[in-house]
Amino acid sequence: MTQPLTYRVGVDIGGTFTDIVLLGSDGSVATLKLSSTTDDYGRGIVDGLRELIAKRRLPPEALAEIVHGTTVATNAILESKGARTALITTEGFRDVLEFRRIRIPQLYNLFYEKPPPLVPRRLRFEVQERIGPRGEVWEPLQPESVTAAVERLRAANVEAVAITFLHSYANPAHERAVQEVVQAALPEVYVCSSVDILPEIREYERTSTTVINAYVGPIVKHYLSRLIAELRSINPATRLLIMQSNGGVMSAESAIERPAQIVESGPAAGVIAAARTAKRAGYPNVISFDMGGTTAKASLVEDGKHTETSEYEVGGGINLSSQLVKGGGYALKLPVIDISEIGAGGGSIVWVDPGGRIRIGPRSAGAVPGPACYLAGGEEPTLTDANVVLGYINPTYLAGGRIRLDAEKAAQALSDKVAARTGMSLLDTAYGVYRIAGATMTRAIKAVSTYRGRDPRDFALLAFGGSGPICAVELARSLQIRQVLIPPAPGLFSAFGLLISDREHQFAQTYFRRAAEAQPEDLNAAYARLERQARRALEHEGYRPEQITMHRAMDLRYAGQAYELIVPIPAGPLTVAEISNAVEAFEQEHFRTYGHRAIDEPVDVVNVRVSGLVATASLAEYAPFAVQNSSDPARPFCRDAYFGPEHGILSTPVLTRPDLQGAKRAGPLIVEEYDATCVVPPDAEASLDPFGNIVIDVG
């Protein structure tokens, strides 16, 4: 019997566009790019799905699942619009959120002020209890102090409560008891405990992470619950899955329980897609570069695998992914794909500072009012306007005609607000903006390569996003990267990545011992407990035991260090020899990352980790995705484009992706697609590989 045709949908929401990719079980592909509905992001998803269903004449019941990357949690923190949150903590530890770590991101700024704690002091309540670092009870939990805290919570009319006790990672009994009391007394309040969110050492990071979870919990719950209800109006059986910060996917219900795990949901999917696409094309080592309307993001893919970090801050402005630039945000000590982010996207506003220098971002015109050329009310010039003036972007429309452009409006805004203030010609101003954007974005790439002990020249650059392929070659040249890859449908690439990401749940537990003293039986017992948790979580979401695989890791550091490195651990019972192998792997990684290893220094085991995975379909099953564009008989034609004073204005062929099949073509070239534009400047060559990727030899 023939299986009924079903569809999976990937939805990625950015500050400017909402991208939707629909993949059929027969390999068919449908895509849609529309302006983000910033007043209600969920409305854009539902409207876009209805439009796709109507255009493709699909039966709504064929929509099997929707995988969504969302910035709703991040936005709640950045805009200080989270829930009214309280903290219950051990007596004497009320001010952990104030003390933080003694680090500031602006070393010589004597007037720098850290962002205020997410929980004000008046909403931080102490209870009498104390547990030691090995789990011993030093002071029993005093019920009367818990009752007093609950009454103060009720009087304060809070919406969320975070519970974090000293050393609860070693003994969760007190946190569990207080959580039960609070939930029974305040059933409408969102309550979470650190033992469920981050059962690891470091009091500030554990408290901060749990508070973040509580702060965004009601917001995420409201957003996802409402979205689930709206999707059920299309098909009640459609399943909603959410991208996590670590690149795995979880059910919407799990995301509501642990929303801190989706704070960096948005950028993760593109890195997953980049890793798999590049490896399949024969490039195991690439730098993923995602440039959209608001930001540019970079991440390292090495040996076909993305890199993760658990040292991350949210709400501190631009994330440079550096251990040396900390203190500007709120610590989120959960696994996050190691992504460096810069406030420079297609919608970034171009301005002139008091010294007469051209600046780009971090303010963005976003979807509303958008760049000046969008004719949606925007008056400020943006990077997109500069690219229109240069002739790189089609001067009349974007996204297959969905967005109409006005080149004269772009030129007027850039001329009045920038060129007139610098004394430069309009074209030189626009080209200067283009070059400055490239220089700005090199910081993001260096943060994940040079600053991590990797040479960017050893990697290819895989560029995507609506604006990434325009700047990619300029960026690669500045870093001496020799090859650039532009994947199929680059403007929708992150949405596609959502559909090829594994279902995943990660769990960790502190195990603080010298590696030389670690007992294999204790470690095996710890891994077994975490694996049971991961299996329960995945089976609860409907996956069968035979679909689930486990991956182990361990956090190691030299004794006395403040940060750890994560190394993989083989499956099966651990022995003393395998613990020694893990220490050696740590020391090798320490040398690669920091340039040295400490001979004969003791090594600590800090945490043990387990990831439970359910693999998705392989990339090869979606081969039609690579050739969804057909040659346009009206192409190629030429458009004037400006490539700086060295080359001037050149008549530049404008092609579609399939036009690159066969021999290499020398630049200048412009490849126009529904969702993005790729610029191949002079002295570079472009061709199409068997998987539909544009391969550019930078020259």
XYZ file of C-alpha atoms in Angstrom:
699
model
C 0.000 0.000 0.000
C 1.261 3.468 -0.916
C 2.043 5.662 2.055
C 0.108 8.954 2.100
C 2.120 12.032 1.206
C 3.145 14.051 4.271
C 4.995 17.312 4.750
C 7.414 18.718 7.303
C 7.783 22.469 7.686
C 10.750 24.517 8.904
C 9.991 28.042 10.119
C 12.767 30.492 10.960
C 11.856 33.964 12.206
C 14.325 36.808 11.890
C 14.125 40.476 12.689
C 13.274 41.285 9.059
C 11.952 38.140 7.348
C 10.112 34.954 8.269
C 11.373 31.998 6.219
C 9.289 28.887 5.592
C 10.485 25.681 3.903
C 8.092 22.832 3.228
C 9.521 19.386 2.405
C 7.341 16.563 1.161
C 7.946 12.893 1.862
C 8.321 12.566 -1.932
C 11.255 15.034 -1.901
C 9.217 17.971 -3.172
C 10.095 21.441 -1.905
C 8.139 24.654 -1.445
C 9.524 27.861 0.024
C 8.160 31.191 1.164
C 9.836 34.351 2.411
C 7.676 37.070 3.967
C 8.155 40.081 6.188
C 8.154 39.237 9.887
C 5.020 40.296 11.769
C 6.859 41.938 14.655
C 3.672 42.661 16.604
C 2.855 38.922 16.674
C 5.435 36.563 15.166
C 3.038 33.629 15.360
C 0.604 35.381 13.028
C 3.243 35.448 10.296
C 3.791 31.697 10.677
C 0.110 30.848 10.418
C -0.510 33.261 7.537
C 2.504 31.909 5.664
C 1.415 28.293 6.139
C -2.080 29.079 4.898
C -0.599 30.794 1.852
C 1.647 27.820 1.060
C -1.205 25.351 1.528
C -3.397 27.356 -0.828
C -0.689 27.807 -3.461
C 0.299 24.144 -3.443
C -3.269 22.917 -2.974
C -2.230 20.715 -0.092
C -4.593 18.908 2.241
C -4.022 20.445 5.714
C -3.942 16.987 7.280
C -0.730 16.310 5.315
C 1.205 18.697 7.605
C 2.925 16.189 9.898
C 5.170 18.478 11.911
C 6.514 22.007 12.132
C 10.037 22.726 13.384
C 10.429 26.295 14.602
C 13.441 28.454 15.452
C 12.361 31.350 17.621
C 13.875 34.429 19.255
C 10.951 35.014 21.617
C 13.016 34.115 24.710
C 15.981 36.210 23.627
C 13.779 39.198 22.834
C 12.132 39.028 26.257
C 15.560 39.433 27.878
C 16.924 42.033 25.452
C 13.805 44.166 25.794
C 13.413 43.562 29.569
C 9.893 42.272 28.965
C 10.059 38.998 30.863
C 7.786 37.877 33.677
C 7.743 39.445 37.143
C 10.136 36.948 38.707
C 11.112 36.106 42.285
C 14.013 34.070 43.637
C 14.018 31.752 46.659
C 17.527 30.971 47.846
C 19.592 29.863 50.823
C 19.845 32.299 53.713
C 22.872 34.519 53.182
C 22.911 34.158 49.377
C 20.313 36.746 48.439
C 22.785 38.929 46.558
C 24.509 36.360 44.325
C 22.889 37.984 41.289
C 24.361 41.349 42.286
C 27.904 40.093 42.913
C 28.127 38.131 39.632
C 31.728 37.693 38.505
C 34.220 40.509 38.899
C 34.417 41.128 35.161
C 33.291 43.992 32.962
C 33.302 44.148 29.149
C 34.708 47.700 29.047
C 37.985 47.521 30.923
C 38.834 51.231 31.139
C 35.317 52.630 31.483
C 35.088 53.748 35.126
C 31.424 54.651 34.678
C 30.269 51.344 33.186
C 27.075 50.033 34.779
C 26.105 46.411 34.550
C 22.543 45.612 33.510
C 20.200 45.334 36.491
C 19.462 41.816 37.797
C 16.420 40.147 36.272
C 15.105 39.752 39.827
C 15.172 42.965 41.928
C 16.404 42.633 45.510
C 12.926 43.093 47.018
C 11.820 39.903 45.219
C 14.740 37.758 46.396
C 13.715 35.737 49.462
C 15.850 33.638 51.789
C 14.937 30.416 53.561
C 16.807 28.637 56.318
C 18.581 25.511 55.054
C 22.118 24.449 54.185
C 23.573 21.529 52.248
C 27.293 20.790 51.957
C 29.244 20.236 48.716
C 29.056 16.434 49.079
C 25.317 16.473 49.677
C 25.404 16.311 53.470
C 22.689 18.268 55.297
C 24.342 20.932 57.434
C 21.072 22.631 58.400
C 17.637 21.048 57.913
C 15.054 22.950 55.883
C 13.001 25.159 58.234
C 9.295 24.954 57.183
C 8.368 28.253 58.839
C 10.867 30.165 56.653
C 9.350 28.546 53.567
C 5.839 29.547 54.669
C 7.000 33.121 55.210
C 8.574 33.227 51.746
C 5.392 31.921 50.124
C 3.295 34.606 51.805
C 5.648 37.282 50.537
C 5.454 35.789 47.056
C 1.671 35.926 47.163
C 1.724 39.534 48.332
C 4.187 40.522 45.590
C 1.912 39.097 42.874
C 4.786 37.415 41.025
C 4.389 35.501 37.768
C 7.430 33.226 38.065
C 9.646 31.811 40.812
C 13.195 30.453 40.549
C 14.501 28.213 43.360
C 18.263 27.883 43.831
C 19.873 26.527 47.002
C 23.550 26.215 47.832
C 25.010 22.877 46.653
C 21.626 21.527 45.584
C 23.369 19.799 42.646
C 24.787 17.386 45.266
C 21.456 16.872 47.071
C 18.187 18.113 45.524
C 15.932 17.269 48.495
C 15.448 20.810 49.825
C 14.770 22.339 46.412
C 12.257 19.627 45.591
C 10.432 20.142 48.892
C 10.178 23.918 48.454
C 9.076 23.585 44.830
C 6.173 21.350 45.911
C 5.084 23.865 48.537
C 5.220 26.838 46.160
C 3.387 25.023 43.358
C 0.635 23.921 45.742
C 0.226 27.429 47.200
C 0.542 29.348 43.909
C -0.698 27.047 41.147
C -0.868 29.848 38.529
C 2.765 30.835 39.010
C 5.567 29.423 36.809
C 8.015 27.617 39.153
C 11.384 26.039 38.356
C 14.354 24.708 40.353
C 18.037 24.693 39.556
C 18.213 20.907 39.970
C 16.021 20.601 36.866
C 17.699 23.361 34.878
C 21.414 23.230 35.771
C 22.537 20.760 38.479
C 26.151 21.935 38.297
C 28.671 23.816 40.433
C 29.176 27.609 40.350
C 26.563 29.390 42.400
C 26.229 32.529 40.288
C 25.954 30.751 36.931
C 23.474 28.216 38.317
C 21.341 30.952 39.903
C 21.482 33.159 36.810
C 20.533 30.311 34.466
C 17.598 29.265 36.649
C 16.417 32.874 36.922
C 16.586 33.244 33.124
C 14.478 30.099 32.791
C 11.847 31.543 35.158
C 12.014 35.032 33.638
C 11.209 33.840 30.100
C 9.051 30.860 31.147
C 5.609 32.557 31.131
C 6.453 34.444 27.904
C 7.510 31.278 26.073
C 4.553 29.344 27.485
C 2.091 31.990 26.290
C 3.696 32.236 22.830
C 3.967 28.497 22.193
C 0.566 27.652 23.671
C -1.058 30.258 21.468
C 0.890 29.075 18.413
C -0.103 25.456 19.075
C -3.765 26.514 19.264
C -3.515 28.453 15.980
C -1.767 25.585 14.214
C -4.486 23.222 15.356
C -6.954 25.359 13.438
C -5.081 24.211 10.318
C -4.511 20.594 11.361
C -5.139 19.346 14.932
C -2.612 16.527 14.492
C 0.351 18.722 13.459
C 3.238 18.442 15.889
C 5.252 21.528 16.896
C 8.973 21.118 17.618
C 11.400 23.822 18.758
C 15.088 24.301 17.978
C 17.356 24.374 21.034
C 20.436 26.539 21.502
C 22.671 23.452 21.163
C 21.361 22.557 17.698
C 18.999 19.782 18.786
C 15.210 19.824 18.524
C 12.698 19.269 21.327
C 8.921 19.223 21.580
C 7.113 22.485 22.277
C 5.961 21.019 25.588
C 9.573 20.371 26.641
C 10.505 23.909 25.581
C 7.777 25.277 27.853
C 9.261 23.325 30.780
C 12.869 24.387 30.075
C 12.719 27.597 28.014
C 16.294 28.586 28.918
C 17.380 25.903 26.446
C 15.893 27.841 23.507
C 17.321 31.295 24.273
C 19.669 31.020 21.251
C 17.239 28.952 19.191
C 17.317 31.274 16.183
C 20.924 31.000 14.879
C 21.522 27.321 15.699
C 19.745 25.748 12.743
C 21.919 27.447 10.137
C 25.083 26.022 11.710
C 23.620 22.506 11.682
C 22.706 22.856 7.996
C 26.145 24.303 7.210
C 27.952 21.389 8.879
C 25.971 18.741 7.018
C 25.974 20.531 3.655
C 29.701 21.209 3.728
C 30.629 17.681 4.802
C 28.492 16.201 2.049
C 30.206 18.438 -0.510
C 33.664 17.393 0.695
C 34.457 20.331 2.972
C 34.712 19.013 6.553
C 36.224 22.293 7.792
C 34.198 25.428 7.129
C 33.309 28.680 8.792
C 29.550 29.141 8.802
C 28.585 32.749 8.023
C 24.935 33.770 8.348
C 24.041 37.359 7.502
C 20.411 38.385 7.653
C 18.607 41.667 8.057
C 19.742 42.508 11.596
C 22.910 40.602 12.476
C 25.791 38.589 11.043
C 26.717 35.342 12.793
C 29.756 33.097 12.461
C 30.517 29.629 13.775
C 33.256 27.053 13.296
C 32.647 23.588 11.831
C 35.633 21.289 12.271
C 35.836 17.694 11.054
C 32.181 17.986 10.087
C 31.062 18.885 13.622
C 29.856 22.156 15.074
C 31.430 23.469 18.267
C 29.600 24.098 21.523
C 30.238 26.260 24.560
C 28.604 26.407 27.964
C 30.071 29.826 28.800
C 27.564 32.208 27.312
C 25.943 35.509 28.207
C 22.628 36.784 26.932
C 21.449 40.368 26.990
C 24.918 41.881 26.914
C 24.671 43.367 23.442
C 26.849 41.875 20.723
C 28.141 38.407 21.533
C 31.809 38.089 20.623
C 31.985 34.494 21.902
C 35.079 35.310 23.953
C 36.177 34.290 27.411
C 37.879 37.671 27.651
C 34.818 39.836 27.028
C 32.378 39.006 29.800
C 30.213 40.698 32.377
C 27.903 42.626 30.082
C 24.977 40.229 30.185
C 23.325 37.433 32.159
C 25.190 34.140 32.497
C 23.477 31.227 30.748
C 25.496 28.099 31.495
C 23.783 25.691 29.144
C 25.182 24.080 25.992
C 24.998 26.609 23.146
C 26.451 26.356 19.659
C 29.546 28.548 19.724
C 28.295 31.447 17.623
C 29.797 34.912 17.393
C 27.335 37.641 16.514
C 27.822 41.177 15.177
C 25.147 43.861 14.781
C 25.615 44.223 11.019
C 22.927 42.954 8.667
C 21.188 44.078 5.516
C 18.869 46.295 7.536
C 21.630 47.816 9.696
C 21.418 51.597 9.640
C 24.337 53.528 8.159
C 25.275 56.727 9.987
C 28.091 59.222 10.363
C 29.619 59.797 13.789
C 30.724 63.240 15.077
C 34.244 62.565 13.784
C 32.972 62.121 10.227
C 33.438 58.338 10.148
C 30.888 56.062 8.507
C 29.364 53.570 10.944
C 27.046 50.602 10.395
C 24.603 49.350 13.038
C 23.989 48.052 15.574
C 20.558 49.681 15.116
C 18.507 47.995 12.419
C 15.567 49.170 10.361
C 14.107 45.671 10.757
C 10.977 44.611 8.931
C 9.172 47.814 9.886
C 9.895 50.429 8.634
C 12.720 48.623 6.841
C 15.424 50.043 4.550
C 14.614 53.250 2.685
C 14.333 51.371 -0.629
C 11.481 49.208 0.739
C 9.077 52.188 0.599
C 7.580 51.096 3.927
C 8.292 54.305 5.796
C 12.027 53.903 6.396
C 14.039 57.108 5.999
C 17.453 55.958 7.254
C 19.960 54.466 4.793
C 20.968 50.849 5.397
C 23.479 48.357 4.036
C 20.736 47.053 1.723
C 20.290 50.561 0.306
C 24.051 50.743 -0.351
C 23.932 47.382 -2.160
C 21.052 48.625 -4.314
C 23.027 51.764 -5.224
C 26.054 49.614 -6.131
C 23.879 47.537 -8.472
C 24.378 44.309 -6.513
C 20.705 43.898 -5.597
C 17.906 43.943 -8.155
C 16.782 47.598 -8.120
C 13.090 46.806 -8.511
C 12.211 43.794 -6.338
C 13.250 41.141 -3.806
C 11.894 37.714 -2.849
C 10.482 36.996 -6.275
C 8.683 40.331 -6.406
C 7.121 40.072 -2.965
C 9.018 43.181 -1.847
C 9.202 46.110 -4.280
C 12.274 48.302 -4.183
C 12.923 51.902 -5.174
C 16.551 52.529 -6.176
C 16.065 56.293 -6.250
C 14.839 56.295 -2.656
C 17.911 54.284 -1.629
C 20.231 56.717 -3.421
C 18.513 59.741 -1.906
C 18.750 58.399 1.672
C 22.426 57.445 1.286
C 23.265 60.743 -0.382
C 21.477 62.989 2.125
C 22.421 61.159 5.329
C 25.951 59.919 4.527
C 27.587 61.154 1.304
C 26.720 64.805 1.973
C 28.395 64.574 5.390
C 31.578 62.882 4.191
C 32.150 64.785 0.932
C 32.411 61.533 -1.055
C 30.594 60.654 -4.268
C 27.460 58.529 -3.955
C 29.081 55.411 -5.489
C 32.233 55.697 -3.407
C 30.108 56.192 -0.298
C 28.086 53.061 -1.085
C 31.253 51.063 -1.773
C 32.793 52.368 1.439
C 29.733 51.159 3.349
C 30.122 47.748 1.688
C 33.812 47.521 2.659
C 33.197 48.725 6.217
C 30.491 46.086 6.640
C 32.993 43.445 5.546
C 35.630 44.724 7.974
C 33.091 44.727 10.798
C 32.092 41.158 10.104
C 35.661 39.872 10.174
C 35.456 40.351 13.951
C 32.766 37.687 14.175
C 34.818 35.205 12.148
C 38.034 35.875 14.053
C 36.184 35.342 17.335
C 35.424 31.714 16.424
C 38.673 30.990 14.571
C 41.749 33.097 15.374
C 40.712 33.635 18.988
C 40.141 29.885 19.309
C 43.597 28.969 17.999
C 42.401 28.188 14.451
C 43.684 29.787 11.239
C 40.754 30.903 9.028
C 42.895 30.188 5.942
C 42.535 26.482 6.747
C 38.765 26.695 6.282
C 36.291 27.407 3.509
C 33.618 30.047 4.087
C 30.030 28.811 3.774
C 27.814 31.889 3.489
C 24.038 32.092 3.656
C 21.222 34.291 4.864
C 19.555 36.950 2.745
C 22.663 39.167 2.746
C 25.521 36.697 3.311
C 26.228 35.779 -0.331
C 26.547 39.470 -1.254
C 29.425 40.104 1.163
C 30.990 36.645 1.283
C 33.840 37.053 -1.224
C 34.855 40.452 0.133
C 34.907 38.953 3.607
C 36.895 35.892 2.484
C 39.506 38.045 0.761
C 40.079 40.112 3.869
C 40.828 36.899 5.805
C 42.758 35.185 2.962
C 40.169 32.395 2.765
C 40.509 30.746 -0.631
C 37.069 29.262 -1.266
C 33.476 30.319 -0.632
C 30.437 28.029 -0.766
C 26.917 29.359 -1.280
C 24.380 26.585 -0.561
C 21.075 26.201 -2.407
C 18.344 28.601 -1.273
C 20.780 30.506 0.971
C 18.159 32.973 2.188
C 16.076 30.085 3.540
C 18.976 27.937 4.664
C 18.333 28.195 8.406
C 14.722 27.122 7.908
C 16.015 24.121 5.973
C 18.468 23.399 8.794
C 15.567 23.048 11.203
C 14.353 20.056 9.200
C 17.644 18.149 9.281
C 18.447 18.705 12.969
C 18.367 15.738 15.343
C 15.858 15.415 18.160
C 17.958 15.840 21.258
C 17.889 16.167 25.027
C 21.021 16.928 27.027
C 21.558 16.345 30.715
C 24.546 17.089 32.928
C 25.571 16.545 36.529
C 28.510 17.802 38.559
C 31.081 15.153 39.437
C 33.915 17.128 41.019
C 37.020 14.959 41.491
C 40.640 14.830 40.493
C 40.795 12.721 37.352
C 43.458 10.541 38.972
C 41.070 9.836 41.865
C 37.903 9.338 39.813
C 36.359 5.916 40.323
C 35.131 4.236 37.115
C 32.146 2.689 38.936
C 31.017 6.131 40.181
C 31.317 7.648 36.719
C 29.481 4.716 35.147
C 26.654 5.117 37.659
C 26.447 8.867 36.924
C 26.297 8.284 33.176
C 23.643 5.594 33.636
C 21.431 8.007 35.612
C 21.739 10.716 32.957
C 21.056 8.246 30.159
C 17.863 7.130 31.898
C 16.762 10.778 32.063
C 17.501 11.299 28.370
C 15.660 8.130 27.369
C 12.614 9.085 29.434
C 12.507 12.530 27.856
C 12.664 11.180 24.300
C 10.272 8.305 24.905
C 7.838 10.791 26.462
C 7.934 12.653 23.133
C 6.925 9.482 21.295
C 10.242 8.033 20.111
C 10.903 4.309 20.330
C 13.869 2.965 22.359
C 15.556 1.564 19.243
C 15.569 5.032 17.654
C 17.558 6.567 20.513
C 21.348 6.770 20.644
C 23.443 8.136 23.498
C 26.523 10.328 23.368
C 28.685 11.012 26.406
C 31.028 13.877 27.243
C 33.024 15.164 30.182
C 34.024 18.664 31.330
C 37.693 18.775 32.301
C 40.077 21.511 33.455
C 43.468 21.937 35.017
C 43.214 22.249 38.794
C 42.646 25.860 39.739
C 41.288 26.929 36.344
C 37.974 28.735 36.150
C 36.707 27.197 32.887
C 36.471 23.735 31.407
C 36.793 22.154 27.998
C 34.369 19.457 26.867
C 35.738 16.180 25.480
C 33.759 13.197 24.121
C 33.676 9.934 26.061
C 33.177 6.520 24.389
C 30.088 4.424 25.046
C 30.209 1.431 27.320
C 31.655 0.905 30.796
C 34.495 3.291 31.611
C 37.827 2.002 32.832
C 40.857 3.699 34.371
C 42.527 3.609 30.940
C 39.626 5.443 29.285
C 39.679 8.136 31.982
C 43.395 8.618 31.197
C 42.516 8.844 27.489
C 39.979 11.560 28.294
C 42.643 13.539 30.151
C 44.972 13.249 27.155
C 42.179 14.396 24.821
C 41.581 17.369 27.102
C 45.247 18.338 27.072
C 45.375 18.147 23.283
C 42.304 20.350 23.006
C 43.769 22.763 25.558
C 46.882 23.046 23.398
C 44.850 23.669 20.240
C 42.652 26.266 21.932
C 45.141 28.110 24.118
C 48.507 27.232 22.604
C 49.982 25.386 25.588
C 49.514 22.401 27.875
C 50.521 22.194 31.542
C 52.839 19.241 31.915
C 52.354 17.262 35.157
C 49.545 19.554 36.368
C 46.582 17.685 37.917
C 43.340 17.628 35.921
C 39.860 17.894 37.439
C 36.706 16.169 36.245
C 34.002 18.800 36.764
C 30.818 17.615 35.024
C 29.567 14.569 33.150
C 27.194 15.004 30.214
C 24.847 12.860 28.153
C 23.020 13.666 24.917
C 20.118 11.478 23.863
C 19.614 11.695 20.078
C 17.057 10.602 17.520
C 18.518 11.099 14.052
C 16.518 12.799 11.309
C 16.460 11.858 7.663
C 19.797 12.219 5.864
C 20.563 15.214 3.692
C 20.730 12.979 0.631
C 16.999 12.352 0.842
C 16.391 15.986 -0.006
C 18.528 16.135 -3.150
C 15.757 17.904 -5.135
C 16.274 20.847 -2.786
C 19.565 21.535 -4.525
C 18.091 22.025 -7.999
C 14.785 23.684 -7.310
C 15.625 26.617 -9.632
C 15.479 26.155 -13.378
C 17.245 28.313 -15.950
C 15.378 31.432 -16.953
C 15.294 31.768 -20.771
C 15.390 35.566 -20.313
C 18.824 35.227 -18.641
C 21.569 36.141 -18.721
C 21.265 39.882 -19.008
C 23.621 42.534 -17.741
C 23.378 45.234 -15.097
C 25.841 47.953 -14.258
C 27.546 47.371 -10.920
C 30.278 49.309 -9.158
C 33.276 47.407 -7.790
C 35.294 50.234 -6.281
C 37.794 52.722 -7.692
C 40.071 49.939 -8.970
C 37.468 48.469 -11.343
C 34.813 51.181 -11.579
C 31.385 50.473 -13.100
C 31.277 47.161 -14.947
C 28.555 45.634 -17.100
C 27.857 42.535 -15.027
C 26.002 39.401 -16.190
C 22.997 38.533 -13.999
C 22.464 34.763 -13.863
C 20.433 32.079 -12.158
C 22.134 29.274 -10.232
C 21.758 26.605 -12.969
C 23.517 28.931 -15.431
C 26.740 28.123 -13.555
C 26.642 24.441 -14.492
C 29.637 23.316 -16.518
C 32.842 25.280 -16.701
C 33.902 27.946 -14.248
C 32.803 31.474 -15.017
C 34.953 34.462 -14.242
C 33.602 37.429 -12.325
C 32.083 39.874 -12.177
C 28.815 37.963 -11.930
C 25.568 38.387 -10.018
C 23.469 35.296 -9.275
C 19.874 36.223 -8.485
C 17.536 33.827 -6.716
C 14.153 34.022 -5.077
C 15.583 34.367 -1.585
C 19.074 35.871 -1.973
C 21.635 37.445 -4.290
C 25.229 36.259 -4.722
C 27.933 38.671 -5.891
C 31.049 37.293 -7.599
C 33.424 40.271 -7.957
C 36.209 40.645 -10.537
C 39.189 38.286 -10.213
C 37.001 35.531 -8.691
C 35.570 32.457 -10.443
C 32.318 30.606 -9.783
C 30.972 27.172 -10.653
C 28.259 24.767 -9.499
C 29.139 21.513 -7.729
C 27.091 18.272 -8.042
C 25.076 19.191 -4.935
C 23.933 22.578 -6.220
C 26.371 24.662 -4.167
C 27.971 27.676 -5.804
C 31.736 27.268 -5.327
C 33.694 30.522 -5.640
C 37.469 30.538 -6.001
C 38.329 33.833 -4.393
C 41.574 34.493 -6.289
